Coordinates of C-alpha atoms and ligand atoms in Angstrom, one line a residue:
M1 CA 60.1 -13.2 70.8
S2 CA 57.8 -15.7 69.4
D3 CA 58.1 -18.6 71.4
V4 CA 56.4 -19.7 75.1
D5 CA 58.4 -21.6 77.1
G6 CA 60.8 -22.4 73.7
Q7 CA 57.7 -23.9 72.2
Q8 CA 57.1 -23.2 68.9
V9 CA 53.6 -23.7 67.5
A10 CA 52.0 -22.9 64.4
V11 CA 48.5 -23.3 63.3
V12 CA 48.6 -23.3 59.2
T13 CA 45.1 -22.8 57.4
G14 CA 44.6 -24.4 54.0
A15 CA 47.2 -27.3 55.2
G16 CA 45.5 -29.9 53.3
S17 CA 47.0 -29.0 49.7
G18 CA 49.9 -26.9 48.0
I19 CA 51.6 -23.6 49.8
G20 CA 49.7 -24.8 53.3
R21 CA 50.9 -28.3 53.2
A22 CA 54.7 -27.6 51.9
T23 CA 54.0 -24.8 54.5
A24 CA 52.9 -27.4 57.5
L25 CA 56.2 -29.8 56.5
R26 CA 58.7 -27.1 56.2
L27 CA 57.5 -25.7 59.8
L28 CA 57.7 -29.1 60.9
E29 CA 61.2 -29.7 60.1
G30 CA 62.0 -26.4 61.8
G31 CA 61.1 -27.8 64.8
F32 CA 57.7 -26.6 65.2
R33 CA 54.5 -28.3 66.6
V34 CA 51.7 -27.4 63.9
V35 CA 48.0 -27.8 63.8
V36 CA 47.0 -28.7 59.9
A37 CA 43.2 -26.9 59.4
D38 CA 41.8 -27.4 56.5
V39 CA 37.9 -27.6 55.5
N40 CA 39.2 -30.6 53.3
E41 CA 39.7 -33.3 56.2
A42 CA 41.2 -36.0 53.9
N43 CA 43.6 -34.0 52.3
A44 CA 44.8 -32.6 55.6
A45 CA 45.0 -36.2 57.3
E46 CA 47.4 -36.8 53.9
T47 CA 49.5 -33.7 55.1
A48 CA 49.6 -34.7 59.2
E49 CA 50.5 -38.5 57.2
L50 CA 53.4 -37.0 55.1
A51 CA 55.4 -35.5 58.4
A52 CA 58.2 -36.8 59.3
A53 CA 57.2 -35.8 63.0
P54 CA 53.6 -37.5 64.0
D55 CA 54.1 -36.4 67.5
R56 CA 54.4 -32.9 66.8
V57 CA 51.4 -32.6 64.0
V58 CA 47.9 -32.4 64.6
V59 CA 44.5 -32.1 62.1
R60 CA 41.8 -29.8 62.7
A61 CA 38.9 -29.7 60.3
T62 CA 38.6 -25.8 59.9
D63 CA 36.4 -23.7 57.6
V64 CA 37.9 -20.7 57.7
R65 CA 34.7 -18.7 56.9
S66 CA 33.3 -19.4 60.6
E67 CA 34.9 -17.7 63.5
E68 CA 33.8 -20.3 65.4
A69 CA 35.4 -22.9 63.7
V70 CA 38.9 -21.0 63.5
A71 CA 39.1 -19.6 67.1
G72 CA 38.2 -23.0 67.9
A73 CA 41.6 -24.3 65.5
L74 CA 43.7 -21.6 67.6
D75 CA 42.5 -22.9 70.9
F76 CA 42.9 -26.6 69.9
A77 CA 46.8 -25.7 69.3
V78 CA 47.1 -24.3 73.0
E79 CA 44.9 -27.3 74.3
T80 CA 47.2 -29.8 72.4
F81 CA 50.7 -28.4 72.6
G82 CA 50.2 -25.2 75.3
A83 CA 51.1 -22.7 73.2
L84 CA 50.7 -20.4 70.1
T85 CA 53.4 -18.5 68.6
C86 CA 52.9 -18.3 64.8
V87 CA 49.3 -18.7 62.9
V88 CA 49.5 -18.7 58.6
N89 CA 46.6 -17.6 57.0
N90 CA 46.9 -19.4 53.8
A91 CA 43.3 -21.3 53.1
G92 CA 42.6 -19.8 49.8
V93 CA 40.1 -20.4 46.7
G94 CA 39.9 -19.0 43.1
G95 CA 36.4 -17.4 44.4
A96 CA 34.3 -15.4 41.3
F97 CA 35.5 -14.9 38.1
G98 CA 34.1 -13.5 34.8
P99 CA 33.2 -10.2 33.5
I100 CA 32.5 -7.7 36.2
H101 CA 28.6 -7.3 34.9
T102 CA 28.3 -11.2 35.1
I103 CA 29.7 -12.2 38.5
E104 CA 26.7 -12.6 41.3
S105 CA 26.7 -11.3 44.8
G106 CA 26.7 -14.4 46.6
D107 CA 30.1 -15.3 44.3
W108 CA 31.7 -12.2 45.3
D109 CA 30.8 -12.6 49.3
Y110 CA 32.1 -16.2 49.0
T111 CA 35.4 -15.5 47.5
F112 CA 35.7 -12.3 50.4
E113 CA 34.4 -14.8 53.2
V114 CA 37.3 -17.1 52.4
L115 CA 40.0 -14.7 51.5
V116 CA 39.5 -11.8 53.8
R117 CA 36.9 -12.8 56.3
G118 CA 38.8 -15.8 56.9
V119 CA 42.4 -14.0 57.3
F120 CA 40.6 -11.2 59.8
Y121 CA 39.8 -14.4 62.3
G122 CA 43.1 -15.9 61.9
I123 CA 44.5 -12.6 62.8
K124 CA 41.6 -11.6 65.5
H125 CA 41.9 -14.9 67.3
A126 CA 45.6 -15.2 67.2
A127 CA 45.9 -11.7 68.7
R128 CA 43.4 -12.9 71.4
I129 CA 45.6 -15.7 72.2
M130 CA 49.3 -14.2 71.9
L131 CA 48.5 -11.0 73.7
A132 CA 47.0 -13.2 76.6
Q133 CA 50.3 -15.0 76.5
G134 CA 52.6 -12.0 76.4
A135 CA 55.4 -13.5 74.7
G136 CA 54.6 -12.0 71.3
G137 CA 54.4 -14.0 68.1
S138 CA 54.1 -14.2 64.5
I139 CA 51.5 -14.0 61.8
V140 CA 51.9 -14.7 58.0
N141 CA 48.9 -13.8 55.8
V142 CA 48.9 -15.5 52.1
A143 CA 48.4 -12.7 49.8
S144 CA 49.3 -12.6 46.3
V145 CA 51.1 -10.2 43.6
A146 CA 47.5 -10.1 42.1
G147 CA 46.8 -8.0 45.5
L148 CA 49.6 -5.6 44.3
G149 CA 47.8 -4.3 40.9
G150 CA 45.4 -5.0 38.5
G151 CA 45.6 -8.2 35.8
L152 CA 47.1 -11.0 37.6
G153 CA 43.7 -12.7 38.8
P154 CA 40.4 -12.4 38.4
V155 CA 38.7 -9.2 39.6
P156 CA 37.2 -10.4 42.5
Y157 CA 40.6 -12.5 43.8
S158 CA 42.7 -9.3 43.0
A159 CA 40.4 -7.1 45.4
A160 CA 40.3 -9.8 48.2
K161 CA 44.4 -10.1 48.3
A162 CA 44.5 -6.5 48.4
A163 CA 42.5 -6.1 51.2
V164 CA 44.7 -8.5 52.9
V165 CA 48.0 -6.8 52.0
N166 CA 46.5 -3.6 53.4
L167 CA 45.4 -5.5 56.7
T168 CA 48.3 -7.0 57.2
R169 CA 50.3 -3.9 56.9
S170 CA 47.7 -2.0 59.2
V171 CA 47.2 -4.3 62.2
S172 CA 50.8 -4.8 61.9
I173 CA 51.4 -1.0 63.8
E174 CA 48.8 -2.2 66.5
L175 CA 50.3 -5.1 67.1
A176 CA 54.2 -4.3 67.1
P177 CA 54.1 -2.8 70.8
E178 CA 53.4 -6.3 71.9
R179 CA 55.9 -8.0 69.9
I180 CA 53.4 -9.6 67.5
R181 CA 54.6 -9.4 63.8
V182 CA 52.4 -9.4 61.1
N183 CA 53.3 -10.0 57.4
A184 CA 51.9 -11.2 54.1
V185 CA 53.7 -13.4 51.4
C186 CA 52.7 -12.4 47.9
P187 CA 53.3 -15.3 45.7
G188 CA 53.5 -15.1 42.4
A189 CA 52.4 -18.2 39.5
I190 CA 53.0 -21.2 41.8
S191 CA 52.4 -24.7 40.7
T192 CA 49.7 -26.2 43.0
P193 CA 46.5 -28.1 42.7
L194 CA 44.6 -24.6 43.1
V195 CA 46.3 -24.1 39.7
H196 CA 47.0 -27.0 37.4
R197 CA 44.1 -29.2 39.2
G198 CA 45.9 -32.2 39.8
R199 CA 47.7 -31.8 36.4
P200 CA 50.9 -30.2 36.6
E201 CA 52.2 -31.4 33.5
R202 CA 49.7 -29.3 31.8
V203 CA 50.6 -25.9 33.2
D204 CA 54.1 -25.9 34.5
D205 CA 55.7 -24.9 31.3
K206 CA 53.3 -21.9 30.7
L207 CA 53.8 -20.7 34.5
A208 CA 57.7 -21.1 33.7
A209 CA 57.4 -18.7 31.0
T210 CA 55.9 -16.0 32.9
Q211 CA 58.7 -14.6 35.3
P212 CA 61.8 -14.2 34.3
W213 CA 63.3 -16.7 36.8
P214 CA 63.9 -20.1 35.1
G215 CA 61.2 -23.0 35.9
H216 CA 57.6 -23.3 37.5
G217 CA 57.1 -21.4 40.8
R218 CA 56.9 -24.3 43.5
A219 CA 54.9 -24.4 47.2
D220 CA 58.3 -24.8 48.6
H221 CA 59.3 -21.4 47.1
I222 CA 56.9 -19.8 49.3
A223 CA 57.3 -21.7 52.4
S224 CA 60.7 -21.1 52.7
A225 CA 59.7 -17.1 52.9
I226 CA 56.5 -18.2 55.2
A227 CA 59.2 -20.3 57.3
F228 CA 61.7 -17.2 57.1
L229 CA 58.6 -14.8 58.4
A230 CA 57.2 -17.4 61.4
G231 CA 60.7 -17.7 63.0
P232 CA 63.2 -15.3 65.2
D233 CA 65.0 -14.8 62.0
A234 CA 62.6 -12.3 61.0
E235 CA 62.6 -10.6 64.4
F236 CA 62.3 -6.9 63.4
V237 CA 60.3 -7.6 60.1
T238 CA 56.5 -6.5 60.7
G239 CA 53.9 -5.2 58.2
E240 CA 55.9 -6.5 55.3
A241 CA 54.2 -7.9 52.2
L242 CA 56.9 -10.0 50.8
V243 CA 56.9 -10.8 47.1
V244 CA 58.0 -14.3 46.0
D245 CA 57.6 -14.4 42.3
G246 CA 60.8 -15.1 40.5
G247 CA 60.9 -11.5 39.2
L248 CA 57.4 -11.4 37.9
T249 CA 56.3 -7.9 39.1
A250 CA 60.0 -6.8 39.1
A251 CA 59.8 -7.2 35.2
G252 CA 56.2 -6.0 35.1
P253 CA 55.2 -5.2 31.6
G254 CA 58.9 -4.3 30.9
R255 CA 59.6 -7.8 30.1
A256 CA 58.2 -8.0 27.0
F257 CA 59.9 -4.9 26.1
A258 CA 63.3 -5.9 27.2
E259 CA 62.8 -9.6 25.3
R260 CA 62.4 -7.1 22.3
L261 CA 65.5 -5.0 22.9
N262 CA 67.6 -8.1 24.1
N263 CA 66.3 -10.2 20.5
D264 CA 66.6 -7.0 18.2
P265 CA 69.2 -8.3 15.3
G266 CA 69.8 -4.5 15.0
L267 CA 70.8 -4.0 18.5
R268 CA 73.0 -7.1 19.0
G269 CA 76.7 -6.8 20.0
M270 CA 76.3 -3.1 20.9
S271 CA 76.8 -1.1 24.0
G272 CA 76.8 3.0 24.2
V273 CA 75.0 5.7 25.4
N274 CA 71.9 7.5 24.5
Y275 CA 72.4 11.4 25.3
G276 CA 68.3 11.9 24.3
S277 CA 67.2 15.1 23.2
T278 CA 70.2 17.1 25.1
G279 CA 71.6 17.6 20.9
V280 CA 74.8 15.3 21.8
A281 CA 75.2 12.7 19.1
S282 CA 74.7 8.9 20.9
V283 CA 77.5 6.7 20.9
V284 CA 77.6 3.1 19.7
R285 CA 80.0 1.0 20.2
H286 CA 80.4 -2.3 18.5
R287 CA 81.6 -5.1 20.8
A288 CA 84.2 -7.1 19.6
G289 CA 83.2 -10.9 18.4
E290 CA 79.4 -10.3 18.9
Ligands
NAD1 N1 49.2 -20.9 43.6 C1 49.2 -20.2 42.9 O1 49.7 -19.4 42.4 C2 49.1 -18.7 44.2 C3 49.6 -17.4 43.7 C4 49.2 -16.3 44.9 C5 48.5 -16.6 46.0 N2 48.0 -17.7 46.3 C6 47.5 -18.3 47.4 O2 48.2 -19.3 48.3 C7 46.9 -19.4 49.4 C8 47.5 -21.4 48.8 O3 46.8 -21.6 47.7 P1 47.6 -23.2 47.0 O4 47.9 -22.4 45.5 O5 48.2 -23.4 47.9 O6 45.8 -23.5 46.5 P2 45.4 -25.1 47.0 O7 43.9 -25.2 46.4 O8 46.5 -26.2 46.4 O9 45.1 -24.7 48.7 C9 44.7 -24.4 49.3 C10 43.9 -25.0 50.3 O10 42.7 -24.3 51.2 C11 41.5 -24.9 51.4 N3 40.7 -24.2 51.4 C12 39.8 -23.8 50.6 N4 39.0 -22.8 51.3 C13 38.9 -23.0 53.0 C14 37.7 -22.9 53.7 N5 36.5 -21.8 53.5 N6 38.7 -23.2 55.4 C15 39.7 -23.7 55.1 N7 40.5 -23.9 54.1 C16 40.2 -23.7 52.8 C17 41.2 -26.1 50.4 O11 41.1 -27.1 50.7 C18 43.0 -26.2 50.0 O12 43.5 -27.5 51.1 C19 46.0 -19.1 48.7 O13 45.3 -18.3 49.5 C20 46.1 -18.6 47.3 O14 45.1 -17.5 47.2 C21 48.4 -19.1 45.7

């Protein structure tokens, strides 16, 4: 199980903005007590102000690059709410970008400090506390579709997110016997301040066109998936990297091809079967009225 004396208590890193904020608010709606942990204290405070349940939310200034800070935020959850049952390792940045031969070591290290080391600290100290509690728990790491293949993010970001996916899968094996579940979510293109930089109207249409599902990805799409993984409905789910991308990776490079086929005037209104190189002639049927 993942509650201690019926309490559901979560720490959400990077909860001052975007996906983290939506997740904190979603977990609060679901009855969780939540520590909003972010390096940006003003934004974290704003998240807490948006909460409909002010008695169940606290803010904690946390830089996930610091082990002391992450351990402190998770201990703070126990001190404040009496338990820790869920940690969402969500804090993130775009990090280093540019052609590989121009990327500086310090920028590479910064990217991995936030995106990978921060997640390691979150898992390490969640495990320390949850093992001592002896009541299981849920850890959710926010990775990315960029961690599943090339070309969907800057190179250092993609490498870091791939590390998060495999870190998740590896450590889930170790913690499963203790009923501590470890999962990742892999969001697609989501309209958050990380992407729109305060001007969603400039990017939302472009984002909407990146995947088959109509409309752009929203932070609450990801928050819903995280809330599922956080809670008891996901009791048998661990070691999973749940893709939430409106069909972006399902379509892959085939999307442009499928669109071309769908729009090909020569093929419109036709069905049939192509027997390939078997020597059997293909059958083409014209659909009436098309
Ligand atoms: N937006 C997308 O399209 C998208 C897609 C895939 C994955 N993600 C991932 O989702 C997560 C959330 O991103 P978002 O889109 O909501 O971005 P966002 O910029 O809106 O929010 C990220 C939050 O993380 C915080 N943060 C950054 N560095 C931190 C640190 N060192 N310590 C503590 N907090 C820190 C920021 O202050 C901010 O509040 C990230 O891990 C990101 O990589 C986003």
